[in-house]
Amino acid sequence: MGSAKLSGAPAPDRGRVIARLGPEGAPLFVATSGLHGNEREGVEALERIAKQLEPMAERLRRRVLFLRGNLSALLARQRFVDTDLNRHFEVERIDALLSGVGPTCSEDVELLAVIREIRHELDVAPGKAFLLDLHSTSAAGPPFCLAADTLANRRIAAGLPLPLILGMEEGIDGTLLSWFAEQGYDHMGVEGGRIGDPHATVHCEAAAWLMLERNGALLARDVPRLEEHRAVLAAASTGGPDIVAVLYRHPVAATDEFRMVAGFTSFDRVARGQLLAHDVRGDLLCPFDGRVLLPLYQGQGTDGYFIGREAGRFARLASSVARRLFGRRALALLPGIALEGERALRVALHDATGWRLAVCRFLGFWRQRPNGPNLILSRRPQ
């Protein structure tokens, strides 16, 4: 990547940090918002919380850093300027920018600023850290949380009375959550609700307070209206599924002329063969019975929709127990599966059948990439 003139308004130097509070050297709690500039609900939620935290900063037991993400896009009130910042956090790009390679787009500048703020705090307090990333959606629907499928993240998610989405984080490259996960840290993403809906701000605020308590930044007695926040989220997700495992993502390119059929909301039940959207190639039909997530109803975006299936509480418990009792080496005993490096498996493409992939996902191996005649399955650091 060579140096190039940035398009769009330059990112201002001020305004990135919403709050930097708590004891230096303590474990780090990071909350980010506005990685997409048209999603202002998380920003407003963190601004509200920061005002309440400042006079009680001496009660914080963790170092707290609240950040605005894409400042240029927030000023323009659009998802991004040149490219999606939350698909831009790739290790090679980050290493290049940190080593002095010049930015080539507006989002390079934003990425570098966000990474520097987080890495500065991690350098001061190496060890335990947690990231909360707040978002809102272009479609209506209840709030939900998502994270890489690790046992630690599952325990953290139990502190939020929201549906938990597994497999989505691993299926999208270049997100801030993915970068943080690859450093070996715990994390959680929260989709608060529809863009422009005041309830989405309330949901983001409630989730952030609950995560501050769950991760030890505040004692329960120090969280204002703790049970009220819990009740708000529980009411917003009443009747929703406990866990949804994402099994399909429909990618979208700018030249596809993607158009989602009107009326879908997140968690709507969909049937195999049902018409979901249109693009230049024709009708897009649902590949299997399940639930639709994050249907795209905005001009910018690279994810048309996700399809997942419900996983009950028993399946979640059984999966957690199996991970404690059986390491990944147990999977190598199955026909057609071999170990690959420290956190991966190799499956011949002709052996990548439904049951083998299901067993691998059961133990956390969600990420897939083709490699010649094989499929490489990997999972986040556990």
XYZ file of C-alpha atoms in Angstrom, residues 237-365:
129
model
C -36.012 -9.974 23.350
C -39.060 -11.757 24.793
C -40.086 -14.688 22.630
C -36.832 -14.751 20.717
C -34.486 -17.731 20.418
C -31.809 -18.472 22.997
C -29.000 -19.164 20.499
C -28.841 -18.997 16.716
C -26.003 -20.678 14.833
C -25.277 -18.842 11.570
C -24.778 -21.321 8.730
C -25.056 -19.075 5.667
C -23.963 -15.560 4.687
C -24.929 -13.934 1.406
C -22.100 -11.589 0.325
C -22.896 -8.485 -1.688
C -20.697 -6.557 -4.140
C -21.398 -3.026 -5.341
C -22.086 -4.311 -8.857
C -24.706 -6.858 -7.709
C -27.584 -4.348 -7.534
C -28.777 -6.233 -4.452
C -32.371 -5.572 -3.358
C -33.793 -7.237 -0.265
C -37.494 -8.105 -0.416
C -39.323 -5.633 1.809
C -40.658 -6.532 5.220
C -38.064 -8.865 6.749
C -36.851 -8.320 10.308
C -34.080 -10.078 12.172
C -35.109 -13.498 13.520
C -38.027 -13.887 11.103
C -38.581 -17.543 10.253
C -37.827 -18.343 6.616
C -38.364 -21.516 4.589
C -36.234 -23.296 2.042
C -36.941 -21.860 -1.423
C -38.538 -18.675 -0.083
C -37.757 -15.516 -2.065
C -35.461 -13.272 -0.022
C -33.897 -10.798 -2.447
C -32.988 -9.974 -6.041
C -29.729 -9.078 -7.769
C -28.388 -8.863 -11.326
C -28.384 -12.669 -11.556
C -32.037 -13.015 -10.612
C -34.020 -14.197 -7.597
C -32.230 -15.174 -4.365
C -33.956 -18.030 -2.554
C -33.515 -19.213 1.014
C -31.149 -22.238 1.093
C -32.808 -23.971 4.078
C -35.404 -23.523 6.815
C -34.162 -21.195 9.522
C -34.129 -17.597 10.691
C -32.959 -14.576 8.751
C -30.583 -12.106 10.414
C -29.484 -8.585 9.471
C -31.354 -8.241 6.153
C -29.744 -5.364 4.262
C -31.967 -2.320 3.677
C -29.347 0.363 3.060
C -27.257 1.345 0.075
C -23.860 0.561 1.601
C -22.923 -2.862 2.929
C -21.345 -6.171 1.936
C -23.636 -8.581 3.805
C -27.027 -9.119 2.174
C -28.381 -11.361 4.918
C -27.473 -14.274 7.174
C -29.441 -17.484 7.722
C -29.135 -19.461 10.927
C -30.772 -22.198 12.913
C -31.768 -22.253 16.554
C -29.677 -24.157 19.067
C -31.339 -24.957 22.376
C -29.937 -24.679 25.881
C -29.188 -28.404 25.974
C -27.062 -28.153 22.829
C -25.138 -25.233 24.322
C -24.509 -27.155 27.551
C -23.488 -30.321 25.712
C -21.099 -28.372 23.496
C -19.459 -26.684 26.495
C -19.043 -29.997 28.326
C -17.602 -31.663 25.226
C -14.987 -28.926 24.847
C -13.853 -29.391 28.415
C -13.695 -33.175 28.152
C -12.400 -33.567 24.608
C -9.764 -31.452 22.928
C -9.516 -30.948 19.204
C -7.414 -34.120 19.016
C -10.594 -36.096 19.485
C -11.820 -34.756 16.138
C -8.752 -36.226 14.425
C -10.117 -39.669 15.319
C -13.029 -39.103 12.951
C -12.571 -40.280 9.377
C -11.577 -37.539 6.948
C -10.409 -35.041 9.608
C -6.755 -34.249 10.405
C -5.027 -31.713 12.674
C -3.589 -28.635 10.994
C -1.345 -26.389 13.094
C -2.322 -25.294 16.590
C -5.953 -24.216 16.088
C -7.109 -25.767 12.863
C -8.358 -28.922 11.184
C -8.003 -30.183 7.629
C -10.904 -31.881 5.897
C -10.802 -33.162 2.332
C -13.459 -31.367 0.302
C -15.096 -34.641 -0.685
C -15.348 -35.496 3.037
C -16.712 -32.063 4.073
C -20.186 -33.452 4.602
C -22.877 -31.973 6.797
C -22.292 -34.174 9.820
C -18.519 -33.634 9.866
C -18.897 -29.864 9.661
C -21.607 -29.951 12.327
C -19.335 -31.855 14.728
C -16.504 -29.384 14.099
C -18.773 -26.414 14.759
C -19.981 -28.144 17.930
C -16.412 -27.806 19.224
C -15.945 -24.240 18.025
C -14.419 -24.669 14.553
